[in-house]
Amino acid sequence: MKSQFEFVAQSEKITDTQLAAAFDINKIQEAFDYVSRKKTRGIDGTTIEIFTGNKEEHFDVINQKCLSGRYKFSPYLQKLHTKGKGKAPRVISIATIRDRVVLHIIKILLHQAFPECVNRKLPNNYVRDINKFFSKHGEDDTLCYYKTDIKGFYDTIPHVALLDKVAARVESSTFLTLLEKSIKNPTVGFGSQRAGKDDHNKKGVPQGLSISNILADIYLQDFDVALAGQASEYYRFVDDIIIFNFGTNKLCLRGNIKEQIEGIGLELNDAKTVCKNEDKTFEYLGFRFELPVITIRKSSIDKFINSVASMVSTFKNNSQAEIKKYTWLDSDACKRIFVETLNEKITGAISENKRYGWLFYFIEINDERLLHRMDRIIESFFERLQEFEYKKPLQLKRLGRAYFEARYNSDSNYIQNYNNYVTLQDKLDYLNKLGKINPESTYSEAEITYMFEKTKTQNLLSLEKDIGEIS
């Protein structure tokens, strides 16, 4: 089987001509249409609605200044993502809307220049491949695995070495200047003064930008090819690495990997480095392999159950406040909305061609008994709720059923599918069901569409939070 790291596609060098075509006004509009799906605000606080009102002016600035080499990025807004007790939070950089448009176009050009570095595999694909590998070789006593990750991966990538790798397929100095500005641009907290000239980012690729993943994969391209050539099986997802090998030299890769990763200015995380051949139990990307059983790491299970418990607690303590705030709601409506919201957390959701949520992330497990145990825990939470007469509602959905429907019934109505809300009436009915609008008020088509998209985006983002850190 050919490794993903041996694939070579036809690449295109980035020239000034390509740059001019990429930053054509029509292409800028296309980029804006894409980035505007997320309502995230940068440090300037500009919303999609405000930006849209002045978009022609913004597009002209992007076109003229990017092509002349004079474009300046606003400082990225810092957002901290917790990684668990005792761990430093992950720093996420949020760009302004205008900068997100520019970064999206940079990403497109990088994808064209480095198509073999565009990794479209999801964690599920890795789990499926590992399972297939073990189905063939799991009984071999000479098989061992080596698992590690790269310490502070994004934050430690050297700028000069990274830009040198990119420059090998770039003939436009203007593009390289623009790219360099994007990775050196500082990330600051909300309310901070604007960064000075000496406050630029001196090392690393800011996380959370649309260009972050492709730049990281470009930097590790040679490392991936070298390791894939030395191992029986090699997988890397972002900074998580797992290698399988056979034979008497099965452990010799340990020193070799450390030497190679240090040779490119990075460092392995010794605390997360494991090299074993005495058992075939290991964890990777939040999954736990107890082959032939594939289950879920305990911390990932606990995180999901705790998030459900938090929802139950919030409902119990805040439902009366919701009724006072939204006068068209009563206790029955609040109960219905709570169950609807909880059901979406349980089943996940589908929007366009993407599947969201905790269950979809772990869809490759085969430990269905775990899901049934989790269902019983979720049901037990209702035994504390007077509002539901201390028993689970009939409308409550189950992880076990959702798992079956997701794997074997693509046309199921059991899972929330936002693609089904096509007409204006569909969207209005959905908003009414969730109590988002006053049934006695009149709303324009634009208002209904805006509220539907806003609600959908918030719900999908909430589902993504349930996945959390997988390393």
Tab-separated table of C-alpha atoms in Angstrom:
chain	number	residue	atom	x	y	z
A	1	MET	CA	0.000	0.000	0.000
A	2	LYS	CA	1.417	3.388	-0.939
A	3	SER	CA	1.953	5.696	2.017
A	4	GLN	CA	0.165	9.041	2.057
A	5	PHE	CA	3.624	10.602	2.338
A	6	GLU	CA	4.819	9.080	-0.941
A	7	PHE	CA	2.083	10.731	-3.008
A	8	VAL	CA	3.319	13.392	-5.411
A	9	ALA	CA	0.846	15.560	-7.294
A	10	GLN	CA	1.452	18.107	-9.991
A	11	SER	CA	2.426	21.384	-8.340
A	12	GLU	CA	2.391	24.929	-9.654
A	13	LYS	CA	5.023	27.474	-8.734
A	14	ILE	CA	3.613	30.687	-7.327
A	15	THR	CA	4.425	33.515	-9.723
A	16	ASP	CA	3.495	37.191	-9.808
A	17	THR	CA	0.998	36.325	-12.542
A	18	GLN	CA	-0.645	33.728	-10.303
A	19	LEU	CA	-0.631	36.185	-7.432
A	20	ALA	CA	-2.403	38.823	-9.522
A	21	ALA	CA	-5.042	36.296	-10.611
A	22	ALA	CA	-5.569	35.107	-7.028
A	23	PHE	CA	-6.113	38.653	-5.770
A	24	ASP	CA	-8.491	39.631	-8.563
A	25	ILE	CA	-11.601	41.327	-7.172
A	26	ASN	CA	-13.806	38.389	-8.165
A	27	LYS	CA	-11.491	35.936	-6.373
A	28	ILE	CA	-11.480	38.179	-3.320
A	29	GLN	CA	-15.289	38.067	-3.348
A	30	GLU	CA	-15.171	34.264	-3.498
A	31	ALA	CA	-12.762	34.188	-0.565
A	32	PHE	CA	-15.029	36.497	1.413
A	33	ASP	CA	-18.060	34.320	0.667
A	34	TYR	CA	-16.146	31.406	2.176
A	35	VAL	CA	-14.779	33.080	5.311
A	36	SER	CA	-18.066	34.851	6.048
A	37	ARG	CA	-19.631	31.513	7.013
A	38	LYS	CA	-18.005	31.949	10.413
A	39	LYS	CA	-19.073	35.010	12.372
A	40	THR	CA	-15.796	35.278	14.296
A	41	ARG	CA	-14.604	38.812	15.070
A	42	GLY	CA	-10.977	39.881	15.142
A	43	ILE	CA	-9.328	42.519	17.269
A	44	ASP	CA	-11.126	45.342	15.442
A	45	GLY	CA	-14.542	43.958	16.493
A	46	THR	CA	-15.891	44.256	12.943
A	47	THR	CA	-18.853	41.983	12.249
A	48	ILE	CA	-19.677	40.320	8.944
A	49	GLU	CA	-22.634	42.681	8.567
A	50	ILE	CA	-20.515	45.822	9.020
A	51	PHE	CA	-17.784	44.465	6.753
A	52	THR	CA	-20.331	43.638	4.053
A	53	GLY	CA	-21.559	47.242	4.050
A	54	ASN	CA	-18.044	48.423	3.109
A	55	LYS	CA	-16.786	45.358	1.305
A	56	GLU	CA	-15.945	47.118	-1.983
A	57	GLU	CA	-13.575	49.432	-0.127
A	58	HIS	CA	-12.021	46.484	1.735
A	59	PHE	CA	-11.653	44.510	-1.497
A	60	ASP	CA	-9.819	47.411	-3.149
A	61	VAL	CA	-7.418	47.644	-0.211
A	62	ILE	CA	-6.732	43.901	-0.386
A	63	ASN	CA	-6.216	43.972	-4.149
A	64	GLN	CA	-3.920	46.994	-4.275
A	65	LYS	CA	-1.847	46.454	-1.147
A	66	CYS	CA	-1.332	42.699	-1.473
A	67	LEU	CA	-0.109	43.057	-5.050
A	68	SER	CA	2.141	45.988	-4.204
A	69	GLY	CA	3.616	44.340	-1.109
A	70	ARG	CA	2.234	47.033	1.223
A	71	TYR	CA	-0.475	45.010	2.954
A	72	LYS	CA	-0.348	45.041	6.770
A	73	PHE	CA	-2.125	42.555	9.003
A	74	SER	CA	-3.917	43.723	12.133
A	75	PRO	CA	-2.633	41.995	15.290
A	76	TYR	CA	-4.321	38.641	15.775
A	77	LEU	CA	-6.707	38.409	18.704
A	78	GLN	CA	-5.657	35.909	21.356
A	79	LYS	CA	-8.106	33.222	22.426
A	80	LEU	CA	-7.124	30.599	24.995
A	81	HIS	CA	-8.327	27.004	24.717
A	82	THR	CA	-7.960	24.969	27.888
A	83	LYS	CA	-6.211	21.600	27.548
A	84	GLY	CA	-7.147	20.188	30.908
A	85	LYS	CA	-6.068	20.449	34.514
A	86	GLY	CA	-2.413	21.305	35.020
A	87	LYS	CA	-1.772	22.054	31.345
A	88	ALA	CA	-0.990	25.412	29.791
A	89	PRO	CA	-3.804	26.623	27.518
A	90	ARG	CA	-3.408	26.530	23.761
A	91	VAL	CA	-3.159	30.009	22.225
A	92	ILE	CA	-5.427	30.464	19.222
A	93	SER	CA	-4.945	33.450	16.916
A	94	ILE	CA	-8.065	35.057	15.451
A	95	ALA	CA	-7.635	37.303	12.437
A	96	THR	CA	-9.883	40.191	11.424
A	97	ILE	CA	-12.346	39.527	8.615
A	98	ARG	CA	-10.224	41.352	6.054
A	99	ASP	CA	-7.118	39.448	7.105
A	100	ARG	CA	-9.046	36.173	6.971
A	101	VAL	CA	-9.858	36.883	3.332
A	102	VAL	CA	-6.170	37.468	2.583
A	103	LEU	CA	-5.105	34.362	4.517
A	104	HIS	CA	-7.661	32.236	2.683
A	105	ILE	CA	-6.189	33.295	-0.666
A	106	ILE	CA	-2.663	32.591	0.603
A	107	LYS	CA	-3.849	29.124	1.610
A	108	ILE	CA	-5.263	28.454	-1.859
A	109	LEU	CA	-1.930	29.395	-3.460
A	110	LEU	CA	-0.007	27.185	-1.020
A	111	HIS	CA	-2.328	24.272	-1.792
A	112	GLN	CA	-1.629	24.717	-5.491
A	113	ALA	CA	2.141	24.872	-4.934
A	114	PHE	CA	2.263	21.972	-2.440
A	115	PRO	CA	-0.651	19.661	-3.326
A	116	GLU	CA	1.105	16.634	-1.772
A	117	CYS	CA	1.120	18.446	1.588
A	118	VAL	CA	-2.654	18.944	1.658
A	119	ASN	CA	-3.784	16.294	4.126
A	120	ARG	CA	-7.530	15.795	3.881
A	121	LYS	CA	-7.569	12.700	6.097
A	122	LEU	CA	-9.672	12.926	9.246
A	123	PRO	CA	-8.755	11.144	12.499
A	124	ASN	CA	-11.360	8.508	11.568
A	125	ASN	CA	-9.334	7.614	8.478
A	126	TYR	CA	-6.222	6.976	10.575
A	127	VAL	CA	-8.165	4.785	12.988
A	128	ARG	CA	-9.622	2.798	10.095
A	129	ASP	CA	-6.159	2.312	8.543
A	130	ILE	CA	-4.606	1.213	11.838
A	131	ASN	CA	-7.419	-1.287	12.359
A	132	LYS	CA	-6.867	-2.734	8.873
A	133	PHE	CA	-3.134	-3.007	9.542
A	134	PHE	CA	-3.707	-4.883	12.790
A	135	SER	CA	-6.236	-7.177	11.166
A	136	LYS	CA	-3.351	-8.431	9.015
A	137	HIS	CA	-0.377	-8.219	11.386
A	138	GLY	CA	-1.672	-7.952	14.950
A	139	GLU	CA	-0.698	-11.522	15.863
A	140	ASP	CA	2.945	-11.036	14.863
A	141	ASP	CA	5.100	-11.165	18.032
A	142	THR	CA	7.832	-9.082	16.413
A	143	LEU	CA	5.507	-6.107	15.911
A	144	CYS	CA	6.068	-3.064	18.101
A	145	TYR	CA	4.789	0.479	18.170
A	146	TYR	CA	6.474	3.786	18.848
A	147	LYS	CA	4.232	6.712	19.802
A	148	THR	CA	5.280	10.298	20.423
A	149	ASP	CA	4.395	13.882	19.678
A	150	ILE	CA	6.238	17.091	18.908
A	151	LYS	CA	6.598	19.426	21.845
A	152	GLY	CA	5.016	22.845	21.242
A	153	PHE	CA	4.801	21.977	17.553
A	154	TYR	CA	3.268	25.062	15.928
A	155	ASP	CA	4.945	27.441	18.360
A	156	THR	CA	8.479	26.229	17.618
A	157	ILE	CA	8.632	26.026	13.821
A	158	PRO	CA	11.625	28.189	12.757
A	159	HIS	CA	10.598	30.973	10.386
A	160	VAL	CA	13.730	31.020	8.211
A	161	ALA	CA	13.714	27.273	7.584
A	162	LEU	CA	9.965	27.290	6.871
A	163	LEU	CA	10.179	30.192	4.421
A	164	ASP	CA	13.129	28.527	2.683
A	165	LYS	CA	11.012	25.418	2.092
A	166	VAL	CA	8.147	27.507	0.719
A	167	ALA	CA	10.520	29.583	-1.435
A	168	ALA	CA	11.539	26.456	-3.356
A	169	ARG	CA	8.188	26.661	-5.177
A	170	VAL	CA	7.714	30.414	-5.245
A	171	GLU	CA	8.931	32.842	-7.885
A	172	SER	CA	7.128	35.849	-6.436
A	173	SER	CA	8.990	37.866	-3.811
A	174	THR	CA	5.752	39.750	-3.142
A	175	PHE	CA	4.041	36.523	-2.090
A	176	LEU	CA	6.923	35.541	0.182
A	177	THR	CA	6.815	38.970	1.826
A	178	LEU	CA	3.072	38.647	2.389
A	179	LEU	CA	3.475	35.162	3.832
A	180	GLU	CA	6.295	36.258	6.126
A	181	LYS	CA	4.168	39.123	7.447
A	182	SER	CA	1.323	36.716	8.178
A	183	ILE	CA	3.413	34.387	10.379
A	184	LYS	CA	5.391	37.157	12.117
A	185	ASN	CA	2.231	39.102	12.917
A	186	PRO	CA	1.766	39.275	16.723
A	187	THR	CA	-1.116	37.812	18.718
A	188	VAL	CA	-2.406	40.045	21.524
A	189	GLY	CA	-5.116	39.910	24.161
A	190	PHE	CA	-8.385	41.789	23.856
A	191	GLY	CA	-7.988	45.414	24.945
A	192	SER	CA	-4.201	45.348	24.551
A	193	GLN	CA	-2.473	48.233	22.897
A	194	ARG	CA	-1.460	47.636	19.320
A	195	ALA	CA	1.844	45.836	19.030
A	196	GLY	CA	5.011	47.809	18.371
A	197	LYS	CA	7.583	47.173	15.692
A	198	ASP	CA	9.623	44.886	17.957
A	199	ASP	CA	6.671	42.800	19.117
A	200	HIS	CA	6.383	40.633	16.026
A	201	ASN	CA	6.273	36.846	16.347
A	202	LYS	CA	9.868	35.600	16.191
A	203	LYS	CA	9.199	31.860	15.969
A	204	GLY	CA	6.341	29.510	15.179
A	205	VAL	CA	3.183	29.522	13.101
A	206	PRO	CA	0.143	31.088	14.834
A	207	GLN	CA	-2.498	28.439	15.484
A	208	GLY	CA	-6.051	28.870	14.279
A	209	LEU	CA	-5.278	30.556	10.967
A	210	SER	CA	-6.382	29.001	7.689
A	211	ILE	CA	-2.724	28.675	6.643
A	212	SER	CA	-1.506	27.024	9.857
A	213	ASN	CA	-2.011	23.378	8.859
A	214	ILE	CA	-0.607	23.579	5.341
A	215	LEU	CA	2.508	25.433	6.567
A	216	ALA	CA	3.084	22.851	9.291
A	217	ASP	CA	2.752	20.003	6.797
A	218	ILE	CA	5.097	21.733	4.335
A	219	TYR	CA	7.677	22.038	7.094
A	220	LEU	CA	7.439	18.331	8.012
A	221	GLN	CA	7.237	17.066	4.432
A	222	ASP	CA	10.810	15.741	4.231
A	223	PHE	CA	10.605	14.348	7.764
A	224	ASP	CA	7.406	12.454	6.889
A	225	VAL	CA	8.864	10.951	3.726
A	226	ALA	CA	12.025	9.845	5.554
A	227	LEU	CA	10.147	8.218	8.439
A	228	ALA	CA	7.573	6.563	6.183
A	229	GLY	CA	10.453	4.978	4.275
A	230	GLN	CA	11.975	3.503	7.443
A	231	ALA	CA	8.828	2.154	9.114
A	232	SER	CA	6.399	-0.632	8.307
A	233	GLU	CA	3.559	1.801	8.983
A	234	TYR	CA	3.850	5.510	9.787
A	235	TYR	CA	1.077	7.912	10.733
A	236	ARG	CA	1.208	11.553	11.728
A	237	PHE	CA	-1.823	13.692	12.481
A	238	VAL	CA	-0.641	17.266	13.200
A	239	ASP	CA	1.927	16.625	15.965
A	240	ASP	CA	0.846	13.107	16.983
A	241	ILE	CA	3.061	10.365	15.565
A	242	ILE	CA	2.703	6.597	15.729
A	243	ILE	CA	4.979	4.097	13.999
A	244	PHE	CA	4.739	0.306	13.647
A	245	ASN	CA	7.738	-1.853	12.876
A	246	PHE	CA	8.778	-5.511	12.742
A	247	GLY	CA	11.944	-7.468	13.352
A	248	THR	CA	15.082	-7.363	15.467
A	249	ASN	CA	15.684	-3.675	14.754
A	250	LYS	CA	12.184	-2.738	15.818
A	251	LEU	CA	13.289	-0.283	18.508
A	252	CYS	CA	16.136	1.383	16.628
A	253	LEU	CA	13.915	4.168	15.286
A	254	ARG	CA	13.698	5.826	18.690
A	255	GLY	CA	17.090	7.548	18.533
A	256	ASN	CA	16.757	8.105	14.794
A	257	ILE	CA	13.472	10.008	15.122
A	258	LYS	CA	14.808	12.150	17.948
A	259	GLU	CA	17.881	13.023	15.883
A	260	GLN	CA	15.854	13.886	12.791
A	261	ILE	CA	13.300	16.031	14.601
A	262	GLU	CA	16.011	17.948	16.438
A	263	GLY	CA	17.782	18.410	13.121
A	264	ILE	CA	14.899	20.575	11.907
A	265	GLY	CA	14.729	22.649	15.076
A	266	LEU	CA	11.906	20.795	16.828
A	267	GLU	CA	11.744	18.619	19.941
A	268	LEU	CA	9.985	15.398	20.843
A	269	ASN	CA	7.792	15.312	23.928
A	270	ASP	CA	9.519	12.757	26.173
A	271	ALA	CA	6.530	12.651	28.519
A	272	LYS	CA	4.345	11.344	25.689
A	273	THR	CA	6.886	9.014	24.099
A	274	VAL	CA	6.121	5.282	24.362
A	275	CYS	CA	7.927	2.388	22.689
A	276	LYS	CA	6.470	-1.087	23.296
A	277	ASN	CA	6.163	-4.540	21.855
A	278	GLU	CA	4.932	-6.535	24.858
A	279	ASP	CA	1.286	-5.550	24.359
A	280	LYS	CA	-0.915	-4.117	21.658
A	281	THR	CA	-2.863	-1.659	23.801
A	282	PHE	CA	-2.323	2.007	23.021
A	283	GLU	CA	-4.080	5.340	22.641
A	284	TYR	CA	-4.025	7.587	19.603
A	285	LEU	CA	-6.035	10.689	18.691
A	286	GLY	CA	-8.412	10.214	21.615
A	287	PHE	CA	-9.121	6.563	20.742
A	288	ARG	CA	-8.037	3.600	22.827
A	289	PHE	CA	-6.995	0.476	20.948
A	290	GLU	CA	-7.562	-2.744	22.882
A	291	LEU	CA	-7.592	-4.695	19.670
A	292	PRO	CA	-9.759	-6.096	18.329
A	293	VAL	CA	-11.786	-3.613	20.386
A	294	ILE	CA	-11.520	0.058	19.456
A	295	THR	CA	-12.922	2.254	22.183
A	296	ILE	CA	-12.540	5.802	23.528
A	297	ARG	CA	-9.963	7.245	25.900
A	298	LYS	CA	-11.381	7.729	29.389
A	299	SER	CA	-10.680	11.469	29.474
A	300	SER	CA	-12.662	11.925	26.246
A	301	ILE	CA	-15.597	10.000	27.721
A	302	ASP	CA	-15.467	12.011	30.937
A	303	LYS	CA	-15.323	15.304	29.030
A	304	PHE	CA	-18.501	14.488	27.118
A	305	ILE	CA	-20.431	13.228	30.166
A	306	ASN	CA	-19.374	16.292	32.162
A	307	SER	CA	-20.566	18.603	29.377
A	308	VAL	CA	-23.983	16.895	29.453
A	309	ALA	CA	-24.086	17.227	33.239
A	310	SER	CA	-23.296	20.923	32.856
A	311	MET	CA	-26.222	21.321	30.439
A	312	VAL	CA	-28.561	19.639	32.924
A	313	SER	CA	-27.357	21.883	35.735
A	314	THR	CA	-27.771	25.003	33.596
A	315	PHE	CA	-31.336	24.017	32.693
A	316	LYS	CA	-32.226	23.321	36.315
A	317	ASN	CA	-30.880	26.656	37.535
A	318	ASN	CA	-31.773	28.975	34.650
A	319	SER	CA	-35.087	27.861	33.143
A	320	GLN	CA	-37.154	30.316	35.167
A	321	ALA	CA	-34.823	33.156	34.191
A	322	GLU	CA	-35.303	32.192	30.535
A	323	ILE	CA	-39.068	32.417	30.912
A	324	LYS	CA	-38.760	35.927	32.357
A	325	LYS	CA	-36.361	37.005	29.615
A	326	TYR	CA	-38.321	35.483	26.715
A	327	THR	CA	-41.918	36.131	27.638
A	328	TRP	CA	-43.335	33.896	24.901
A	329	LEU	CA	-41.805	30.810	26.561
A	330	ASP	CA	-43.391	28.736	29.317
A	331	SER	CA	-42.068	25.791	31.343
A	332	ASP	CA	-43.207	23.212	28.763
A	333	ALA	CA	-41.438	25.129	25.991
A	334	CYS	CA	-38.244	25.345	28.054
A	335	LYS	CA	-38.328	21.603	28.644
A	336	ARG	CA	-38.869	20.895	24.942
A	337	ILE	CA	-36.023	23.229	23.917
A	338	PHE	CA	-33.675	21.644	26.455
A	339	VAL	CA	-34.368	18.143	25.129
A	340	GLU	CA	-33.946	19.328	21.520
A	341	THR	CA	-30.591	20.885	22.377
A	342	LEU	CA	-29.427	17.844	24.318
A	343	ASN	CA	-30.491	15.543	21.488
A	344	GLU	CA	-28.276	17.450	19.056
A	345	LYS	CA	-25.330	17.079	21.445
A	346	ILE	CA	-25.985	13.334	21.602
A	347	THR	CA	-26.432	12.667	17.887
A	348	GLY	CA	-24.244	15.368	16.384
A	349	ALA	CA	-25.355	17.181	13.252
A	350	ILE	CA	-24.863	17.323	9.504
A	351	SER	CA	-24.398	20.551	7.559
A	352	GLU	CA	-23.512	20.684	3.876
A	353	ASN	CA	-20.916	17.914	3.413
A	354	LYS	CA	-19.576	17.909	6.964
A	355	ARG	CA	-20.538	15.949	10.061
A	356	TYR	CA	-20.167	17.583	13.460
A	357	GLY	CA	-20.046	16.356	17.018
A	358	TRP	CA	-18.497	13.977	19.523
A	359	LEU	CA	-20.169	10.847	18.194
A	360	PHE	CA	-19.147	11.497	14.583
A	361	TYR	CA	-15.555	12.029	15.676
A	362	PHE	CA	-15.546	8.612	17.355
A	363	ILE	CA	-17.655	6.847	14.733
A	364	GLU	CA	-14.890	4.270	14.022
A	365	ILE	CA	-15.133	2.645	17.455
A	366	ASN	CA	-16.654	-0.844	17.713
A	367	ASP	CA	-17.290	-0.720	21.456
A	368	GLU	CA	-21.068	-0.297	21.346
A	369	ARG	CA	-21.425	-1.401	24.973
A	370	LEU	CA	-19.635	1.788	25.995
A	371	LEU	CA	-22.280	3.903	24.256
A	372	HIS	CA	-25.089	2.035	26.008
A	373	ARG	CA	-23.393	2.626	29.373
A	374	MET	CA	-23.106	6.322	28.563
A	375	ASP	CA	-26.790	6.393	27.581
A	376	ARG	CA	-27.706	5.054	31.008
A	377	ILE	CA	-25.597	7.738	32.689
A	378	ILE	CA	-27.292	10.491	30.664
A	379	GLU	CA	-30.730	9.078	31.441
A	380	SER	CA	-29.877	9.021	35.156
A	381	PHE	CA	-29.396	12.805	35.135
A	382	PHE	CA	-33.151	13.215	34.663
A	383	GLU	CA	-33.759	11.355	37.914
A	384	ARG	CA	-32.659	14.596	39.627
A	385	LEU	CA	-34.995	16.877	37.687
A	386	GLN	CA	-38.369	17.636	39.181
A	387	GLU	CA	-39.312	19.387	35.946
A	388	PHE	CA	-39.265	15.981	34.184
A	389	GLU	CA	-40.947	14.152	37.088
A	390	TYR	CA	-37.599	12.465	37.872
A	391	LYS	CA	-37.598	10.299	34.746
A	392	LYS	CA	-36.157	10.580	31.272
A	393	PRO	CA	-38.428	12.102	28.598
A	394	LEU	CA	-39.649	9.869	25.805
A	395	GLN	CA	-38.143	12.264	23.251
A	396	LEU	CA	-34.584	11.815	24.576
A	397	LYS	CA	-32.296	10.299	21.967
A	398	ARG	CA	-29.564	7.739	22.544
A	399	LEU	CA	-25.905	7.486	21.594
A	400	GLY	CA	-26.308	3.789	20.766
A	401	ARG	CA	-29.113	4.431	18.281
A	402	ALA	CA	-27.362	7.492	16.802
A	403	TYR	CA	-24.195	5.421	16.265
A	404	PHE	CA	-26.160	2.798	14.339
A	405	GLU	CA	-27.973	5.396	12.222
A	406	ALA	CA	-24.750	7.287	11.447
A	407	ARG	CA	-22.917	4.155	10.320
A	408	TYR	CA	-25.627	2.246	8.512
A	409	ASN	CA	-28.461	4.600	7.554
A	410	SER	CA	-27.323	7.665	5.622
A	411	ASP	CA	-30.906	8.837	5.096
A	412	SER	CA	-31.804	8.737	8.767
A	413	ASN	CA	-33.968	11.481	10.251
A	414	TYR	CA	-32.688	10.590	13.713
A	415	ILE	CA	-29.697	12.920	13.373
A	416	GLN	CA	-30.037	16.697	13.033
A	417	ASN	CA	-29.476	17.581	9.377
A	418	TYR	CA	-29.348	21.299	8.602
A	419	ASN	CA	-29.485	20.530	4.889
A	420	ASN	CA	-33.188	19.765	5.355
A	421	TYR	CA	-33.999	23.405	6.163
A	422	VAL	CA	-34.361	24.675	2.618
A	423	THR	CA	-37.332	27.022	2.472
A	424	LEU	CA	-37.964	30.121	4.520
A	425	GLN	CA	-40.827	28.312	6.271
A	426	ASP	CA	-38.480	25.449	7.200
A	427	LYS	CA	-36.118	27.915	8.862
A	428	LEU	CA	-38.951	29.764	10.569
A	429	ASP	CA	-40.344	26.499	11.976
A	430	TYR	CA	-36.903	25.571	13.293
A	431	LEU	CA	-36.464	28.927	15.021
A	432	ASN	CA	-39.927	28.614	16.540
A	433	LYS	CA	-39.133	25.117	17.796
A	434	LEU	CA	-36.068	26.430	19.615
A	435	GLY	CA	-37.903	29.468	20.969
A	436	LYS	CA	-35.598	31.879	19.149
A	437	ILE	CA	-38.353	34.181	17.907
A	438	ASN	CA	-41.515	35.691	19.289
A	439	PRO	CA	-44.450	34.007	17.484
A	440	GLU	CA	-46.474	37.222	17.788
A	441	SER	CA	-43.868	39.303	15.941
A	442	THR	CA	-43.297	39.674	12.214
A	443	TYR	CA	-39.844	39.074	10.741
A	444	SER	CA	-38.474	39.854	7.314
A	445	GLU	CA	-36.923	37.189	5.097
A	446	ALA	CA	-33.468	38.623	5.781
A	447	GLU	CA	-34.026	38.533	9.551
A	448	ILE	CA	-35.200	34.922	9.496
A	449	THR	CA	-32.265	33.854	7.351
A	450	TYR	CA	-29.801	35.708	9.565
A	451	MET	CA	-31.195	34.224	12.794
A	452	PHE	CA	-31.231	30.719	11.327
A	453	GLU	CA	-27.617	30.937	10.139
A	454	LYS	CA	-26.509	32.453	13.440
A	455	THR	CA	-28.252	29.723	15.450
A	456	LYS	CA	-26.882	26.972	13.219
A	457	THR	CA	-23.324	28.324	13.458
A	458	GLN	CA	-23.517	28.605	17.245
A	459	ASN	CA	-24.836	25.059	17.540
A	460	LEU	CA	-22.156	23.593	15.274
A	461	LEU	CA	-19.392	25.423	17.109
A	462	SER	CA	-20.756	24.065	20.388
A	463	LEU	CA	-20.606	20.522	19.002
A	464	GLU	CA	-16.966	21.006	17.997
A	465	LYS	CA	-16.083	22.041	21.561
A	466	ASP	CA	-17.144	18.601	22.784
A	467	ILE	CA	-14.251	17.051	20.877
A	468	GLY	CA	-11.702	19.275	22.582
A	469	GLU	CA	-8.035	18.349	22.728
A	470	ILE	CA	-7.318	14.948	21.181
A	471	SER	CA	-3.577	14.777	21.821
